[in-house]
Amino acid sequence: MIALLARDLRLAVRAGGGFGLGLAFFLIVIVLIPFGVGPEASVLTRIAPGVLWVAALLAALLSLDRIFALDHEDGSLPLLATSPLPLEGVALTKGVAHWLTTGLPLTLAAPALGFLLNLAPAAYPYLLASLALGTPALSMIGTFGAALTVGIRRGGLLLSLLVLPLYVPTLIFGAEAVRLGSDGLSATVPLAMLSGITLFSYALLPFATAAALRINLR
Amino acid sequence: MDLFTSIVDMISTFLGLGKYGLEVLSSYVISLAMLALLVWISARRAAKVRAELAAVEARLKDSNDG
Amino acid sequence: MSFWEYANPKKFIATTTPILPWAFGIAAACLIVGLVWGFFFTPDDIRQGSTVKIIYLHVPAAMMAINVWGMMLVTSLIWLIRRHHVSALAARAAAPIGIVMTLIALVTGAIWGQPMWGTWWAWDPRLTSFLILFLFYLGYMALWEAIDDPDTAADLTSILCIVGSVFAFLSRFAVQFWNQGLHQAESVSLWEWTFNVIARFFAFVWNSIFGAEQVIEVAVREENVSNVFFVPLLICMIGFVVLFVALVFQRTTTEIRVRRIRALESRARRG
């Protein structure tokens, strides 16, 4: 499991795709927002929590189809399926690897981009906490979506159609936590719900992911 | 537009719908149109597929006989 | 004689085909009677005016939008557990019906909201949940279309349906948390009104059966809610359910035939 994790991380860093691309996308979306809504600081402060979360979500979405695509193309997916590691473990590892290469950098980069959107100072800890707690769920849900669409050529668009509705609860609680934080209110409830969704996703979705992979490998 | 509003007003007065005639009428028309469309598409596809299946079965039977 | 006999496609078609004209007939009759009754022979609501007539379409459609998804969940589970093809095909046949129902509920809700709330769309928890449900239907149907192999498609869509149901449930609660409702106390709510109508009717029935000793008091906020709305609403609901059953039977039969054409053709090609 650790070997697989290390291999996936090595591949991601070497190919450079998921790593840099997601971050660059995140940056560009955030830069585009003020062009769209105008440079007024108070407006930006108000929409910053939601915009940061939506942009992070879209950036995570961008690299989802690569989770299984490479393994599918070079034929290592059937090998993984027959390896001693259960497929559920493979699914879990893939989710964690995706988070380490996308969710974690996004979380770390978010405060820097918060400055661009004039995010309220009180919101920074909540931004970090909510992204750190929420993006793992995004990765695991995305891994499930990627497993569903692994056999489909040009499944990227379909993948986003399938995964985006599943992202709704995570997004709501994540953005809500930052918004409450920026208003100086207690954000314990949304943060607790967010961790609940993440734990729930990692507990159950590996099984659904593995089932989808088995069906696709049949 | 004026003509349209006055026609809607006329109908809704006739039906006793009060000032919300346009809302009520349009929701009925849109909903029933959607239901009708659904039924029509289903029926057309059913007829097409049934004919196609009959054709395929007849062809296979012929080739078996011949 | 077991329920599972109908998992045989031939038996399914043979049983449902004679039912079809009846089902469509009953559905049409219920809809015509219910809608005409509701449209012409029920009074206007004091606060909502004649827009109250929209409930005869909106409420049954919204009810079916959720029930169809529930039916798809059950048939998906049956397919995954017992591998009956008819079950998977019924789920596929039901999805477009569900999406049309969701669309009707959304559109009539928007048209009702315009004069009542002064806006076509409010991010009200109930409206938002239906919008999310609409997206789930879209994704489900897109996945069916995208996969060539029928068994793989049935398996994957079933898994999506199960996982989607869980997340749809989560979304429902998340949305409630996110916006406790723009239009809570101060303005009219179509659903609260409908529940009042239904509650009032059952209280009426109960009281007339058991007499004066055990009178149920229903907390009805609006004074003018009355039983006259209930019967046409019930007839419309029955009409929608029967129409759905008829359409599912017909569309499932079509899907079975499509599957058979494919099987025959591939057999012919092999020689």
mmCIF file of C-alpha atoms in Angstrom, chain C residues 127 188 205:
data_model
loop_
_atom_site.group_PDB
_atom_site.id
_atom_site.type_symbol
_atom_site.label_atom_id
_atom_site.label_comp_id
_atom_site.label_asym_id
_atom_site.label_seq_id
_atom_site.Cartn_x
_atom_site.Cartn_y
_atom_site.Cartn_z
ATOM 1 C CA LEU C 127 -36.202 24.287 -4.453
ATOM 2 C CA VAL C 188 -47.033 31.693 2.081
ATOM 3 C CA VAL C 205 -62.483 11.772 8.231
#
